[in-house]
mmCIF file of N, CA, C and O in Angstrom:
data_model
loop_
_atom_site.group_PDB
_atom_site.id
_atom_site.type_symbol
_atom_site.label_atom_id
_atom_site.label_comp_id
_atom_site.label_asym_id
_atom_site.label_seq_id
_atom_site.Cartn_x
_atom_site.Cartn_y
_atom_site.Cartn_z
ATOM 1 N N UNK A 1 169.468 92.776 80.498
ATOM 2 C CA UNK A 1 168.612 91.637 80.712
ATOM 3 C C UNK A 1 169.407 90.361 80.518
ATOM 4 O O UNK A 1 170.517 90.392 80.050
ATOM 5 N N UNK A 2 168.763 89.226 80.882
ATOM 6 C CA UNK A 2 169.467 87.976 80.743
ATOM 7 C C UNK A 2 170.368 87.678 81.915
ATOM 8 O O UNK A 2 170.942 86.620 81.989
ATOM 9 N N UNK A 3 170.510 88.631 82.875
ATOM 10 C CA UNK A 3 171.321 88.380 84.054
ATOM 11 C C UNK A 3 170.590 87.444 85.006
ATOM 12 O O UNK A 3 169.377 87.409 85.046
ATOM 13 N N UNK A 4 171.354 86.717 85.754
ATOM 14 C CA UNK A 4 170.769 85.778 86.706
ATOM 15 C C UNK A 4 170.518 86.492 88.030
ATOM 16 O O UNK A 4 171.384 87.180 88.552
ATOM 17 N N UNK A 5 169.307 86.329 88.548
ATOM 18 C CA UNK A 5 168.996 86.910 89.854
ATOM 19 C C UNK A 5 169.709 86.128 90.932
ATOM 20 O O UNK A 5 169.800 84.915 90.871
ATOM 21 N N UNK A 6 170.213 86.832 91.928
ATOM 22 C CA UNK A 6 170.821 86.148 93.064
ATOM 23 C C UNK A 6 169.894 86.294 94.252
ATOM 24 O O UNK A 6 169.048 87.168 94.293
ATOM 25 N N UNK A 7 170.083 85.404 95.206
ATOM 26 C CA UNK A 7 169.237 85.438 96.391
ATOM 27 C C UNK A 7 169.557 86.669 97.222
ATOM 28 O O UNK A 7 170.699 87.118 97.273
ATOM 29 N N UNK A 8 168.540 87.206 97.887
ATOM 30 C CA UNK A 8 168.822 88.310 98.803
ATOM 31 C C UNK A 8 169.643 87.777 99.974
ATOM 32 O O UNK A 8 169.682 86.565 100.226
ATOM 33 N N UNK A 9 170.271 88.648 100.686
ATOM 34 C CA UNK A 9 171.023 88.219 101.871
ATOM 35 C C UNK A 9 170.063 88.058 103.047
ATOM 36 O O UNK A 9 168.953 88.606 103.043
ATOM 37 N N UNK A 10 170.513 87.319 104.037
ATOM 38 C CA UNK A 10 169.717 87.170 105.257
ATOM 39 C C UNK A 10 169.462 88.546 105.877
ATOM 40 O O UNK A 10 168.378 88.813 106.387
ATOM 41 N N UNK A 11 170.456 89.411 105.797
ATOM 42 C CA UNK A 11 170.322 90.763 106.350
ATOM 43 C C UNK A 11 169.207 91.535 105.643
ATOM 44 O O UNK A 11 168.418 92.228 106.283
ATOM 45 N N UNK A 12 169.141 91.422 104.311
ATOM 46 C CA UNK A 12 168.077 92.091 103.557
ATOM 47 C C UNK A 12 166.703 91.581 103.983
ATOM 48 O O UNK A 12 165.778 92.371 104.167
ATOM 49 N N UNK A 13 166.578 90.274 104.113
ATOM 50 C CA UNK A 13 165.298 89.698 104.519
ATOM 51 C C UNK A 13 164.928 90.125 105.931
ATOM 52 O O UNK A 13 163.763 90.437 106.200
ATOM 53 N N UNK A 14 165.903 90.148 106.835
ATOM 54 C CA UNK A 14 165.639 90.573 108.214
ATOM 55 C C UNK A 14 165.065 91.974 108.241
ATOM 56 O O UNK A 14 164.069 92.230 108.920
ATOM 57 N N UNK A 15 165.688 92.877 107.522
ATOM 58 C CA UNK A 15 165.259 94.277 107.563
ATOM 59 C C UNK A 15 163.953 94.497 106.808
ATOM 60 O O UNK A 15 163.093 95.235 107.275
ATOM 61 N N UNK A 16 163.812 93.878 105.663
ATOM 62 C CA UNK A 16 162.610 94.114 104.847
ATOM 63 C C UNK A 16 161.355 93.551 105.506
ATOM 64 O O UNK A 16 160.295 94.161 105.448
ATOM 65 N N UNK A 17 161.463 92.368 106.108
ATOM 66 C CA UNK A 17 160.277 91.695 106.639
ATOM 67 C C UNK A 17 160.280 91.595 108.165
ATOM 68 O O UNK A 17 159.430 90.922 108.734
ATOM 69 N N UNK A 18 161.234 92.238 108.834
ATOM 70 C CA UNK A 18 161.325 92.206 110.290
ATOM 71 C C UNK A 18 161.457 90.770 110.807
ATOM 72 O O UNK A 18 160.776 90.364 111.749
ATOM 73 N N UNK A 19 162.331 89.996 110.169
ATOM 74 C CA UNK A 19 162.556 88.613 110.556
ATOM 75 C C UNK A 19 163.680 88.512 111.581
ATOM 76 O O UNK A 19 164.577 89.345 111.604
ATOM 77 N N UNK A 20 163.616 87.469 112.381
ATOM 78 C CA UNK A 20 164.731 87.164 113.272
ATOM 79 C C UNK A 20 165.855 86.566 112.410
ATOM 80 O O UNK A 20 165.609 86.143 111.276
ATOM 81 N N UNK A 21 167.070 86.506 112.921
ATOM 82 C CA UNK A 21 168.148 85.891 112.138
ATOM 83 C C UNK A 21 167.825 84.452 111.709
ATOM 84 O O UNK A 21 168.076 84.065 110.570
ATOM 85 N N UNK A 22 167.240 83.662 112.595
ATOM 86 C CA UNK A 22 166.914 82.267 112.265
ATOM 87 C C UNK A 22 165.791 82.204 111.223
ATOM 88 O O UNK A 22 165.819 81.365 110.331
ATOM 89 N N UNK A 23 164.813 83.097 111.324
ATOM 90 C CA UNK A 23 163.739 83.146 110.325
ATOM 91 C C UNK A 23 164.307 83.514 108.957
ATOM 92 O O UNK A 23 163.900 82.963 107.937
ATOM 93 N N UNK A 24 165.253 84.441 108.939
ATOM 94 C CA UNK A 24 165.874 84.838 107.677
ATOM 95 C C UNK A 24 166.670 83.680 107.078
ATOM 96 O O UNK A 24 166.590 83.426 105.868
ATOM 97 N N UNK A 25 167.415 82.966 107.906
ATOM 98 C CA UNK A 25 168.163 81.804 107.425
ATOM 99 C C UNK A 25 167.217 80.744 106.871
ATOM 100 O O UNK A 25 167.471 80.157 105.818
ATOM 101 N N UNK A 26 166.124 80.495 107.575
ATOM 102 C CA UNK A 26 165.138 79.516 107.123
ATOM 103 C C UNK A 26 164.548 79.949 105.783
ATOM 104 O O UNK A 26 164.403 79.137 104.861
ATOM 105 N N UNK A 27 164.234 81.221 105.653
ATOM 106 C CA UNK A 27 163.673 81.748 104.407
ATOM 107 C C UNK A 27 164.637 81.563 103.240
ATOM 108 O O UNK A 27 164.222 81.217 102.130
ATOM 109 N N UNK A 28 165.919 81.803 103.498
ATOM 110 C CA UNK A 28 166.914 81.614 102.438
ATOM 111 C C UNK A 28 166.984 80.165 101.991
ATOM 112 O O UNK A 28 167.194 79.887 100.808
ATOM 113 N N UNK A 29 166.807 79.243 102.924
ATOM 114 C CA UNK A 29 166.785 77.818 102.563
ATOM 115 C C UNK A 29 165.619 77.535 101.617
ATOM 116 O O UNK A 29 165.767 76.823 100.621
ATOM 117 N N UNK A 30 164.448 78.085 101.929
ATOM 118 C CA UNK A 30 163.289 77.893 101.059
ATOM 119 C C UNK A 30 163.523 78.529 99.687
ATOM 120 O O UNK A 30 163.200 77.943 98.667
ATOM 121 N N UNK A 31 164.105 79.708 99.687
ATOM 122 C CA UNK A 31 164.405 80.383 98.418
ATOM 123 C C UNK A 31 165.420 79.606 97.589
ATOM 124 O O UNK A 31 165.410 79.672 96.364
ATOM 125 N N UNK A 32 166.287 78.879 98.271
ATOM 126 C CA UNK A 32 167.294 78.077 97.584
ATOM 127 C C UNK A 32 166.744 76.786 96.999
ATOM 128 O O UNK A 32 167.487 76.018 96.389
ATOM 129 N N UNK A 33 165.458 76.539 97.212
ATOM 130 C CA UNK A 33 164.835 75.360 96.622
ATOM 131 C C UNK A 33 164.585 74.219 97.594
ATOM 132 O O UNK A 33 164.073 73.173 97.193
ATOM 133 N N UNK A 34 164.935 74.397 98.849
ATOM 134 C CA UNK A 34 164.693 73.353 99.841
ATOM 135 C C UNK A 34 163.240 73.366 100.292
ATOM 136 O O UNK A 34 162.607 74.421 100.319
ATOM 137 N N UNK A 35 162.729 72.204 100.681
ATOM 138 C CA UNK A 35 161.415 72.168 101.304
ATOM 139 C C UNK A 35 161.593 72.373 102.806
ATOM 140 O O UNK A 35 162.718 72.551 103.285
ATOM 141 N N UNK A 36 160.492 72.342 103.550
ATOM 142 C CA UNK A 36 160.570 72.606 104.982
ATOM 143 C C UNK A 36 161.461 71.582 105.682
ATOM 144 O O UNK A 36 162.302 71.944 106.513
ATOM 145 N N UNK A 37 161.292 70.304 105.353
ATOM 146 C CA UNK A 37 162.068 69.252 106.008
ATOM 147 C C UNK A 37 163.565 69.418 105.744
ATOM 148 O O UNK A 37 164.385 69.304 106.664
ATOM 149 N N UNK A 38 163.926 69.695 104.495
ATOM 150 C CA UNK A 38 165.340 69.885 104.150
ATOM 151 C C UNK A 38 165.909 71.114 104.842
ATOM 152 O O UNK A 38 167.035 71.084 105.344
ATOM 153 N N UNK A 39 165.129 72.177 104.860
ATOM 154 C CA UNK A 39 165.573 73.413 105.507
ATOM 155 C C UNK A 39 165.799 73.193 106.993
ATOM 156 O O UNK A 39 166.814 73.612 107.551
ATOM 157 N N UNK A 40 164.844 72.519 107.629
ATOM 158 C CA UNK A 40 164.963 72.251 109.056
ATOM 159 C C UNK A 40 166.198 71.403 109.346
ATOM 160 O O UNK A 40 166.960 71.701 110.268
ATOM 161 N N UNK A 41 166.408 70.383 108.556
ATOM 162 C CA UNK A 41 167.561 69.503 108.778
ATOM 163 C C UNK A 41 168.871 70.276 108.640
ATOM 164 O O UNK A 41 169.776 70.139 109.464
ATOM 165 N N UNK A 42 168.985 71.108 107.599
ATOM 166 C CA UNK A 42 170.213 71.869 107.395
ATOM 167 C C UNK A 42 170.465 72.881 108.507
ATOM 168 O O UNK A 42 171.603 73.258 108.765
ATOM 169 N N UNK A 43 169.380 73.327 109.145
ATOM 170 C CA UNK A 43 169.528 74.293 110.244
ATOM 171 C C UNK A 43 169.499 73.611 111.613
ATOM 172 O O UNK A 43 169.363 74.286 112.632
ATOM 173 N N UNK A 44 169.624 72.282 111.611
ATOM 174 C CA UNK A 44 169.677 71.490 112.852
ATOM 175 C C UNK A 44 168.458 71.709 113.741
ATOM 176 O O UNK A 44 168.582 71.937 114.947
ATOM 177 N N UNK A 45 167.284 71.657 113.129
ATOM 178 C CA UNK A 45 166.049 71.770 113.893
ATOM 179 C C UNK A 45 165.121 70.629 113.503
ATOM 180 O O UNK A 45 165.318 69.996 112.474
ATOM 181 N N UNK A 46 164.130 70.381 114.328
ATOM 182 C CA UNK A 46 163.168 69.333 114.018
ATOM 183 C C UNK A 46 162.220 69.806 112.919
ATOM 184 O O UNK A 46 162.103 71.006 112.651
ATOM 185 N N UNK A 47 161.533 68.852 112.320
ATOM 186 C CA UNK A 47 160.544 69.188 111.294
ATOM 187 C C UNK A 47 159.461 70.087 111.879
ATOM 188 O O UNK A 47 159.047 71.058 111.244
ATOM 189 N N UNK A 48 159.020 69.791 113.095
ATOM 190 C CA UNK A 48 157.987 70.617 113.725
ATOM 191 C C UNK A 48 158.466 72.057 113.931
ATOM 192 O O UNK A 48 157.708 73.001 113.725
ATOM 193 N N UNK A 49 159.716 72.207 114.331
ATOM 194 C CA UNK A 49 160.267 73.558 114.481
ATOM 195 C C UNK A 49 160.349 74.247 113.132
ATOM 196 O O UNK A 49 160.038 75.435 113.010
ATOM 197 N N UNK A 50 160.726 73.516 112.094
ATOM 198 C CA UNK A 50 160.757 74.071 110.746
ATOM 199 C C UNK A 50 159.385 74.541 110.297
ATOM 200 O O UNK A 50 159.247 75.612 109.711
ATOM 201 N N UNK A 51 158.377 73.750 110.597
ATOM 202 C CA UNK A 51 157.002 74.155 110.248
ATOM 203 C C UNK A 51 156.607 75.423 110.999
ATOM 204 O O UNK A 51 155.932 76.299 110.455
ATOM 205 N N UNK A 52 157.024 75.500 112.264
ATOM 206 C CA UNK A 52 156.726 76.686 113.063
ATOM 207 C C UNK A 52 157.393 77.926 112.459
ATOM 208 O O UNK A 52 156.767 78.976 112.341
ATOM 209 N N UNK A 53 158.664 77.772 112.073
ATOM 210 C CA UNK A 53 159.365 78.905 111.448
ATOM 211 C C UNK A 53 158.684 79.321 110.153
ATOM 212 O O UNK A 53 158.525 80.509 109.876
ATOM 213 N N UNK A 54 158.280 78.352 109.360
ATOM 214 C CA UNK A 54 157.606 78.670 108.103
ATOM 215 C C UNK A 54 156.316 79.452 108.372
ATOM 216 O O UNK A 54 156.051 80.459 107.723
ATOM 217 N N UNK A 55 155.554 79.001 109.352
ATOM 218 C CA UNK A 55 154.305 79.688 109.704
ATOM 219 C C UNK A 55 154.576 81.112 110.171
ATOM 220 O O UNK A 55 153.885 82.048 109.770
ATOM 221 N N UNK A 56 155.586 81.292 111.018
ATOM 222 C CA UNK A 56 155.922 82.636 111.516
ATOM 223 C C UNK A 56 156.335 83.568 110.383
ATOM 224 O O UNK A 56 155.929 84.721 110.334
ATOM 225 N N UNK A 57 157.167 83.068 109.476
ATOM 226 C CA UNK A 57 157.618 83.905 108.356
ATOM 227 C C UNK A 57 156.432 84.250 107.457
ATOM 228 O O UNK A 57 156.292 85.395 107.018
ATOM 229 N N UNK A 58 155.560 83.271 107.204
ATOM 230 C CA UNK A 58 154.383 83.556 106.370
ATOM 231 C C UNK A 58 153.517 84.628 107.005
ATOM 232 O O UNK A 58 153.013 85.516 106.308
ATOM 233 N N UNK A 59 153.354 84.578 108.330
ATOM 234 C CA UNK A 59 152.580 85.615 109.028
ATOM 235 C C UNK A 59 153.211 86.989 108.843
ATOM 236 O O UNK A 59 152.518 87.968 108.560
ATOM 237 N N UNK A 60 154.525 87.066 109.008
ATOM 238 C CA UNK A 60 155.217 88.353 108.893
ATOM 239 C C UNK A 60 155.171 88.901 107.469
ATOM 240 O O UNK A 60 155.087 90.112 107.267
ATOM 241 N N UNK A 61 155.250 88.016 106.481
ATOM 242 C CA UNK A 61 155.256 88.443 105.084
ATOM 243 C C UNK A 61 153.833 88.705 104.588
ATOM 244 O O UNK A 61 153.630 89.434 103.629
ATOM 245 N N UNK A 62 152.851 88.127 105.262
ATOM 246 C CA UNK A 62 151.461 88.378 104.913
ATOM 247 C C UNK A 62 150.902 87.445 103.844
ATOM 248 O O UNK A 62 150.115 87.874 103.008
ATOM 249 N N UNK A 63 151.317 86.183 103.877
ATOM 250 C CA UNK A 63 150.823 85.196 102.923
ATOM 251 C C UNK A 63 150.298 83.981 103.683
ATOM 252 O O UNK A 63 150.567 83.817 104.879
ATOM 253 N N UNK A 64 149.544 83.131 102.967
ATOM 254 C CA UNK A 64 148.941 81.966 103.604
ATOM 255 C C UNK A 64 149.476 80.639 103.108
ATOM 256 O O UNK A 64 149.155 79.602 103.679
ATOM 257 N N UNK A 65 150.241 80.658 102.042
ATOM 258 C CA UNK A 65 150.754 79.414 101.467
ATOM 259 C C UNK A 65 152.251 79.528 101.236
ATOM 260 O O UNK A 65 152.773 80.602 100.954
ATOM 261 N N UNK A 66 152.925 78.380 101.319
ATOM 262 C CA UNK A 66 154.387 78.366 101.170
ATOM 263 C C UNK A 66 154.817 78.878 99.800
ATOM 264 O O UNK A 66 155.785 79.626 99.690
ATOM 265 N N UNK A 67 154.092 78.517 98.755
ATOM 266 C CA UNK A 67 154.464 78.978 97.420
ATOM 267 C C UNK A 67 154.349 80.502 97.318
ATOM 268 O O UNK A 67 155.176 81.156 96.687
ATOM 269 N N UNK A 68 153.333 81.070 97.972
ATOM 270 C CA UNK A 68 153.188 82.533 97.994
ATOM 271 C C UNK A 68 154.359 83.173 98.740
ATOM 272 O O UNK A 68 154.840 84.240 98.344
ATOM 273 N N UNK A 69 154.794 82.514 99.795
ATOM 274 C CA UNK A 69 155.933 83.018 100.564
ATOM 275 C C UNK A 69 157.174 83.099 99.685
ATOM 276 O O UNK A 69 157.845 84.131 99.631
ATOM 277 N N UNK A 70 157.468 82.021 98.986
ATOM 278 C CA UNK A 70 158.658 81.997 98.134
ATOM 279 C C UNK A 70 158.562 83.067 97.050
ATOM 280 O O UNK A 70 159.515 83.807 96.803
ATOM 281 N N UNK A 71 157.393 83.193 96.431
ATOM 282 C CA UNK A 71 157.229 84.207 95.386
ATOM 283 C C UNK A 71 157.411 85.614 95.943
ATOM 284 O O UNK A 71 158.079 86.452 95.330
ATOM 285 N N UNK A 72 156.843 85.876 97.109
ATOM 286 C CA UNK A 72 156.968 87.209 97.712
ATOM 287 C C UNK A 72 158.418 87.502 98.090
ATOM 288 O O UNK A 72 158.926 88.599 97.850
ATOM 289 N N UNK A 73 159.102 86.511 98.666
ATOM 290 C CA UNK A 73 160.506 86.723 99.035
ATOM 291 C C UNK A 73 161.382 86.887 97.798
ATOM 292 O O UNK A 73 162.378 87.609 97.832
ATOM 293 N N UNK A 74 161.017 86.225 96.711
ATOM 294 C CA UNK A 74 161.787 86.354 95.468
ATOM 295 C C UNK A 74 161.756 87.785 94.933
ATOM 296 O O UNK A 74 162.663 88.211 94.243
ATOM 297 N N UNK A 75 160.720 88.523 95.282
ATOM 298 C CA UNK A 75 160.636 89.926 94.855
ATOM 299 C C UNK A 75 161.839 90.707 95.367
ATOM 300 O O UNK A 75 162.231 91.705 94.783
ATOM 301 N N UNK A 76 162.428 90.261 96.451
ATOM 302 C CA UNK A 76 163.612 90.928 97.002
ATOM 303 C C UNK A 76 164.821 90.782 96.083
ATOM 304 O O UNK A 76 165.819 91.470 96.264
ATOM 305 N N UNK A 77 164.757 89.852 95.120
ATOM 306 C CA UNK A 77 165.885 89.676 94.204
ATOM 307 C C UNK A 77 165.816 90.652 93.040
ATOM 308 O O UNK A 77 166.772 90.772 92.289
ATOM 309 N N UNK A 78 164.669 91.301 92.890
ATOM 310 C CA UNK A 78 164.509 92.228 91.776
ATOM 311 C C UNK A 78 165.127 93.575 92.131
ATOM 312 O O UNK A 78 165.024 94.041 93.260
ATOM 313 N N UNK A 79 165.741 94.219 91.150
ATOM 314 C CA UNK A 79 166.316 95.549 91.437
ATOM 315 C C UNK A 79 165.222 96.557 91.715
ATOM 316 O O UNK A 79 164.110 96.423 91.215
ATOM 317 N N UNK A 80 165.547 97.542 92.547
ATOM 318 C CA UNK A 80 164.573 98.603 92.869
ATOM 319 C C UNK A 80 164.286 99.478 91.681
ATOM 320 O O UNK A 80 165.056 99.694 90.820
#
């Protein structure tokens, strides 16, 4: 115990949640503490496109709120 959890890889997120590569990258940005606007900017997309990606990922993960999305994706950092 006391170890620091690391973020899952984009590959892990793609396979676990059936995400596209861009959706997985966007999800990692959110997991890293970025908001939608920051994530979109870092991935060279508009804010509207970022919102669209967030909505798509939430649909695939089965949640309705961004905070629920981050919490659910964080479960991927826990050991099996």
